[in-house]
Amino acid sequence: MSSETSHKSYRPLTVLTFRLNYLLHGLDPWGYHAVNAMLHALVTMLFGFLCKHVAFRHEDLAFLSAALFGTHPVHTEAVPAMLFKEHGITVFGVCIGYDCLVASRSEILATLKRGRASGPKLCGLAVRTSCLGVATLLLLFWRVRLNHGHLPHFSAQDNLASFHPHLSTRTLTYLYLLAFNGWLLVAPVTLCYDWQMGSIPLVESLSDPRNMVTVAFLLTMAGLCLTALGRPSAHQRTVAMAMLVASVPFLPASNLFFRVGFVVAERILYIPR
């Protein structure tokens, strides 16, 4: 971790579970798979609970959603490899978004109309948001300390697009990769445990037909965002929760804020799915 050439992929929670597994049954693989299967089953039940009481508030739809989550093919990498724990910190962002877009949406809109903030619910929102924000910053600070103040160092073999000299190529490729990840969730026909190097060719010009896919994806996401920011309703609540769960956990791996060590990684789609 102290070396500047380290990829800094130390995952504290995942490593801790590995250590606990090792203490219980050594290197026998059945224990690792059993624990991860149980954790996945627990997450599936929690997802069903979330759908029933927050998103749909309909038992049949919640059950179908949980069943789809639990059996979705894109989880093939994350569940057996025990790597779906690595982006758990993003749950803080999901909680803040839920508080603002769903739980306290009506109070926020009323405050904007009045032009001044008041009321115990808004005070509670401010306190909760502040606590979650401080907790997130403390965890990020601790993570940076673990990295000895350095961002991970990757090579072109890990993420070819991020090393391309032209900003236009990097931007077009990154945007297409957003659409590609979205397509994996909708139609997981082709899956791979290691999308690297030229597995997905770069988008190097505006004439590349894949840009049409990118535009369609961005327009769809824009429409969903407008719905999520609309007037409070059952439909708005469902779309807002879907957008939060799908987008916030994915942002750290999107290449939009800092370089990551992969082109596409299906494990990061565990929560967005």
CSV table of C-alpha atoms in Angstrom, one decimal, residues 19-271:
chain,number,residue,atom,x,y,z
A,19,ARG,CA,-9.8,-13.5,7.6
A,20,LEU,CA,-12.9,-14.6,9.5
A,21,ASN,CA,-13.5,-17.4,7.0
A,22,TYR,CA,-9.9,-18.5,7.3
A,23,LEU,CA,-10.1,-18.7,11.1
A,24,LEU,CA,-13.2,-20.9,10.8
A,25,HIS,CA,-12.3,-23.3,8.1
A,26,GLY,CA,-8.9,-22.5,6.6
A,27,LEU,CA,-8.6,-22.6,2.9
A,28,ASP,CA,-11.5,-25.0,2.3
A,29,PRO,CA,-13.5,-23.2,-0.4
A,30,TRP,CA,-17.0,-24.4,0.6
A,31,GLY,CA,-17.0,-22.0,3.6
A,32,TYR,CA,-16.2,-18.9,1.5
A,33,HIS,CA,-18.9,-19.8,-1.0
A,34,ALA,CA,-21.5,-20.6,1.7
A,35,VAL,CA,-20.9,-17.3,3.5
A,36,ASN,CA,-21.2,-15.3,0.3
A,37,ALA,CA,-24.3,-17.2,-0.8
A,38,MET,CA,-25.9,-16.4,2.6
A,39,LEU,CA,-24.9,-12.7,2.3
A,40,HIS,CA,-26.4,-12.6,-1.1
A,41,ALA,CA,-29.6,-14.1,0.1
A,42,LEU,CA,-29.7,-11.6,2.9
A,43,VAL,CA,-29.2,-8.7,0.5
A,44,THR,CA,-31.9,-10.0,-1.7
A,45,MET,CA,-34.4,-10.1,1.1
A,46,LEU,CA,-33.4,-6.6,2.1
A,47,PHE,CA,-33.9,-5.5,-1.5
A,48,GLY,CA,-37.3,-7.0,-1.5
A,49,PHE,CA,-38.1,-5.2,1.8
A,50,LEU,CA,-36.9,-1.9,0.2
A,51,CYS,CA,-39.1,-2.4,-2.8
A,52,LYS,CA,-42.2,-3.3,-0.8
A,53,HIS,CA,-42.0,-0.5,1.7
A,54,VAL,CA,-40.3,2.3,-0.2
A,55,ALA,CA,-40.2,1.9,-4.0
A,56,PHE,CA,-43.4,0.0,-5.1
A,57,ARG,CA,-45.3,-0.6,-1.8
A,58,HIS,CA,-46.8,-3.5,-3.6
A,59,GLU,CA,-46.0,-7.1,-2.5
A,60,ASP,CA,-46.1,-8.8,-5.8
A,61,LEU,CA,-43.9,-6.3,-7.6
A,62,ALA,CA,-41.5,-6.3,-4.7
A,63,PHE,CA,-41.3,-10.1,-4.8
A,64,LEU,CA,-40.6,-10.1,-8.6
A,65,SER,CA,-38.0,-7.4,-8.2
A,66,ALA,CA,-36.2,-9.3,-5.4
A,67,ALA,CA,-36.3,-12.5,-7.5
A,68,LEU,CA,-34.8,-10.7,-10.5
A,69,PHE,CA,-32.1,-9.2,-8.3
A,70,GLY,CA,-31.2,-12.5,-6.7
A,71,THR,CA,-30.9,-14.4,-9.9
A,72,HIS,CA,-29.6,-11.8,-12.3
A,73,PRO,CA,-26.7,-13.1,-14.4
A,74,VAL,CA,-24.5,-10.0,-14.0
A,75,HIS,CA,-24.0,-11.1,-10.3
A,76,THR,CA,-22.0,-14.1,-11.5
A,77,GLU,CA,-18.7,-12.4,-10.8
A,78,ALA,CA,-19.6,-10.4,-7.7
A,79,VAL,CA,-21.2,-13.2,-5.6
A,80,PRO,CA,-18.7,-16.1,-6.0
A,81,ALA,CA,-15.7,-13.7,-5.7
A,82,MET,CA,-17.0,-11.9,-2.6
A,83,LEU,CA,-16.4,-8.6,-4.2
A,84,PHE,CA,-19.8,-6.9,-3.9
A,85,LYS,CA,-18.8,-5.4,-0.5
A,86,GLU,CA,-16.2,-3.1,-1.9
A,87,HIS,CA,-18.4,-0.1,-2.7
A,88,GLY,CA,-20.6,-0.2,0.4
A,89,ILE,CA,-19.6,3.3,1.3
A,90,THR,CA,-21.8,4.6,-1.4
A,91,VAL,CA,-24.8,3.7,0.7
A,92,PHE,CA,-24.3,7.1,2.5
A,93,GLY,CA,-25.0,8.9,-0.8
A,94,VAL,CA,-28.1,6.7,-1.5
A,95,CYS,CA,-29.4,7.6,2.0
A,96,ILE,CA,-28.8,11.3,1.5
A,97,GLY,CA,-30.5,11.2,-1.9
A,98,TYR,CA,-33.5,9.3,-0.6
A,99,ASP,CA,-33.9,11.8,2.2
A,100,CYS,CA,-33.9,14.7,-0.2
A,101,LEU,CA,-35.8,13.2,-3.1
A,102,VAL,CA,-38.3,11.0,-1.3
A,103,ALA,CA,-38.7,11.3,2.4
A,104,SER,CA,-38.4,15.1,2.7
A,105,ARG,CA,-39.4,16.0,-0.8
A,106,SER,CA,-42.6,17.8,0.0
A,107,GLU,CA,-41.0,19.9,2.8
A,108,ILE,CA,-38.2,20.9,0.5
A,109,LEU,CA,-40.6,22.0,-2.3
A,110,ALA,CA,-42.7,23.9,0.2
A,111,THR,CA,-39.6,25.7,1.5
A,112,LEU,CA,-38.5,26.7,-2.0
A,113,LYS,CA,-42.0,28.2,-2.5
A,114,ARG,CA,-41.9,30.1,0.7
A,115,GLY,CA,-38.3,31.2,0.2
A,116,ARG,CA,-37.3,30.4,3.8
A,117,ALA,CA,-36.5,27.2,5.7
A,118,SER,CA,-38.5,26.3,8.7
A,119,GLY,CA,-40.0,23.3,10.5
A,120,PRO,CA,-38.7,20.4,12.5
A,121,LYS,CA,-38.7,18.0,9.5
A,122,LEU,CA,-36.2,20.2,7.6
A,123,CYS,CA,-34.1,20.5,10.8
A,124,GLY,CA,-34.1,16.8,11.0
A,125,LEU,CA,-33.1,16.5,7.3
A,126,ALA,CA,-30.2,19.0,7.9
A,127,VAL,CA,-29.0,17.0,10.9
A,128,ARG,CA,-29.2,13.6,9.1
A,129,THR,CA,-27.5,14.9,6.0
A,130,SER,CA,-24.7,16.5,8.0
A,131,CYS,CA,-24.1,13.3,10.0
A,132,LEU,CA,-24.0,11.2,6.9
A,133,GLY,CA,-21.8,13.7,5.1
A,134,VAL,CA,-19.3,13.8,8.0
A,135,ALA,CA,-19.2,10.0,8.2
A,136,THR,CA,-18.5,9.8,4.5
A,137,LEU,CA,-15.7,12.3,4.7
A,138,LEU,CA,-14.2,10.5,7.7
A,139,LEU,CA,-14.3,7.2,5.8
A,140,LEU,CA,-12.7,8.8,2.7
A,141,PHE,CA,-10.0,10.4,4.8
A,142,TRP,CA,-9.3,7.0,6.4
A,143,ARG,CA,-9.1,5.4,3.0
A,144,VAL,CA,-6.7,8.0,1.7
A,145,ARG,CA,-4.6,7.4,4.8
A,146,LEU,CA,-4.5,3.7,4.0
A,147,ASN,CA,-3.3,4.7,0.5
A,148,HIS,CA,-0.5,6.8,2.0
A,149,GLY,CA,-2.0,9.8,0.2
A,150,HIS,CA,-1.5,8.4,-3.3
A,151,LEU,CA,-4.1,7.5,-5.9
A,152,PRO,CA,-3.7,4.0,-7.4
A,153,HIS,CA,-1.3,3.7,-10.3
A,154,PHE,CA,-2.6,1.8,-13.3
A,155,SER,CA,-1.3,1.0,-16.8
A,156,ALA,CA,-2.8,1.2,-20.2
A,157,GLN,CA,-3.4,-2.6,-20.0
A,158,ASP,CA,-5.9,-2.0,-17.2
A,159,ASN,CA,-7.8,0.9,-18.7
A,160,LEU,CA,-6.7,1.8,-22.3
A,161,ALA,CA,-9.2,4.7,-22.7
A,162,SER,CA,-7.9,6.7,-19.7
A,163,PHE,CA,-4.4,6.7,-21.2
A,164,HIS,CA,-5.4,8.0,-24.6
A,165,PRO,CA,-3.9,11.4,-25.4
A,166,HIS,CA,-7.1,12.9,-26.9
A,167,LEU,CA,-9.7,14.2,-24.6
A,168,SER,CA,-12.4,13.6,-27.2
A,169,THR,CA,-11.7,9.9,-27.4
A,170,ARG,CA,-11.6,9.6,-23.7
A,171,THR,CA,-14.9,11.4,-23.3
A,172,LEU,CA,-16.7,9.5,-26.1
A,173,THR,CA,-15.4,6.2,-24.7
A,174,TYR,CA,-16.4,6.9,-21.1
A,175,LEU,CA,-19.9,8.0,-22.1
A,176,TYR,CA,-20.3,4.8,-24.3
A,177,LEU,CA,-19.1,2.7,-21.4
A,178,LEU,CA,-22.0,4.1,-19.3
A,179,ALA,CA,-24.4,2.9,-21.9
A,180,PHE,CA,-22.6,-0.4,-22.1
A,181,ASN,CA,-22.9,-1.0,-18.4
A,182,GLY,CA,-26.6,-0.1,-18.6
A,183,TRP,CA,-27.0,-2.6,-21.4
A,184,LEU,CA,-25.4,-5.3,-19.3
A,185,LEU,CA,-28.1,-4.8,-16.7
A,186,VAL,CA,-30.9,-4.9,-19.3
A,187,ALA,CA,-29.5,-7.7,-21.5
A,188,PRO,CA,-26.6,-9.6,-19.9
A,189,VAL,CA,-25.9,-11.7,-23.0
A,190,THR,CA,-22.1,-11.4,-23.0
A,191,LEU,CA,-20.4,-11.4,-19.7
A,192,CYS,CA,-16.7,-11.4,-18.9
A,193,TYR,CA,-14.7,-11.6,-15.7
A,194,ASP,CA,-12.0,-9.3,-17.0
A,195,TRP,CA,-12.8,-6.5,-19.5
A,196,GLN,CA,-9.4,-5.0,-20.2
A,197,MET,CA,-7.2,-3.8,-23.1
A,198,GLY,CA,-9.1,-3.9,-26.4
A,199,SER,CA,-12.1,-6.0,-25.2
A,200,ILE,CA,-14.2,-2.9,-25.9
A,201,PRO,CA,-12.7,-0.8,-28.8
A,202,LEU,CA,-12.2,2.9,-28.2
A,203,VAL,CA,-14.8,5.4,-29.6
A,204,GLU,CA,-12.4,7.7,-31.5
A,205,SER,CA,-14.8,9.8,-33.7
A,206,LEU,CA,-18.3,11.2,-33.8
A,207,SER,CA,-19.0,9.1,-36.8
A,208,ASP,CA,-18.8,5.9,-34.7
A,209,PRO,CA,-22.3,4.3,-34.7
A,210,ARG,CA,-21.9,3.5,-31.0
A,211,ASN,CA,-22.4,7.2,-30.3
A,212,MET,CA,-26.1,6.7,-31.2
A,213,VAL,CA,-26.3,4.2,-28.3
A,214,THR,CA,-24.7,6.7,-26.0
A,215,VAL,CA,-27.1,9.4,-27.0
A,216,ALA,CA,-30.1,7.1,-26.5
A,217,PHE,CA,-28.9,6.1,-23.1
A,218,LEU,CA,-28.2,9.7,-22.0
A,219,LEU,CA,-31.6,10.9,-23.2
A,220,THR,CA,-33.3,8.0,-21.3
A,221,MET,CA,-31.4,8.8,-18.1
A,222,ALA,CA,-32.2,12.5,-18.5
A,223,GLY,CA,-35.9,11.7,-18.8
A,224,LEU,CA,-35.7,9.5,-15.7
A,225,CYS,CA,-33.9,12.2,-13.8
A,226,LEU,CA,-36.6,14.8,-14.7
A,227,THR,CA,-39.2,12.3,-13.4
A,228,ALA,CA,-37.3,11.7,-10.2
A,229,LEU,CA,-37.1,15.5,-9.6
A,230,GLY,CA,-40.8,16.0,-10.4
A,231,ARG,CA,-43.8,16.4,-8.1
A,232,PRO,CA,-44.1,13.9,-5.2
A,233,SER,CA,-46.1,10.9,-6.3
A,234,ALA,CA,-45.9,7.1,-6.2
A,235,HIS,CA,-44.3,7.0,-9.7
A,236,GLN,CA,-41.8,9.8,-8.7
A,237,ARG,CA,-40.9,7.8,-5.6
A,238,THR,CA,-40.3,4.6,-7.5
A,239,VAL,CA,-38.2,6.3,-10.2
A,240,ALA,CA,-36.2,8.3,-7.7
A,241,MET,CA,-35.3,5.2,-5.7
A,242,ALA,CA,-34.3,3.4,-8.9
A,243,MET,CA,-32.1,6.2,-10.0
A,244,LEU,CA,-30.4,6.5,-6.7
A,245,VAL,CA,-29.7,2.8,-6.3
A,246,ALA,CA,-28.5,2.6,-9.9
A,247,SER,CA,-26.4,5.7,-10.2
A,248,VAL,CA,-24.8,6.6,-6.9
A,249,PRO,CA,-22.9,3.2,-6.2
A,250,PHE,CA,-21.7,3.3,-9.8
A,251,LEU,CA,-20.2,6.8,-9.8
A,252,PRO,CA,-16.9,6.0,-8.2
A,253,ALA,CA,-16.2,3.4,-10.9
A,254,SER,CA,-17.4,5.6,-13.8
A,255,ASN,CA,-13.9,7.1,-14.7
A,256,LEU,CA,-15.6,10.5,-14.5
A,257,PHE,CA,-13.9,11.6,-11.3
A,258,PHE,CA,-10.6,9.6,-11.2
A,259,ARG,CA,-9.0,6.8,-13.2
A,260,VAL,CA,-10.0,3.2,-12.4
A,261,GLY,CA,-8.2,0.0,-13.1
A,262,PHE,CA,-10.6,-1.6,-15.5
A,263,VAL,CA,-12.7,-0.9,-18.6
A,264,VAL,CA,-15.8,-2.6,-17.3
A,265,ALA,CA,-16.2,-4.6,-14.1
A,266,GLU,CA,-19.5,-6.4,-13.6
A,267,ARG,CA,-19.0,-6.6,-9.8
A,268,ILE,CA,-19.6,-2.9,-9.5
A,269,LEU,CA,-23.1,-3.5,-11.0
A,270,TYR,CA,-24.2,-5.5,-7.9
A,271,ILE,CA,-25.9,-2.6,-6.1
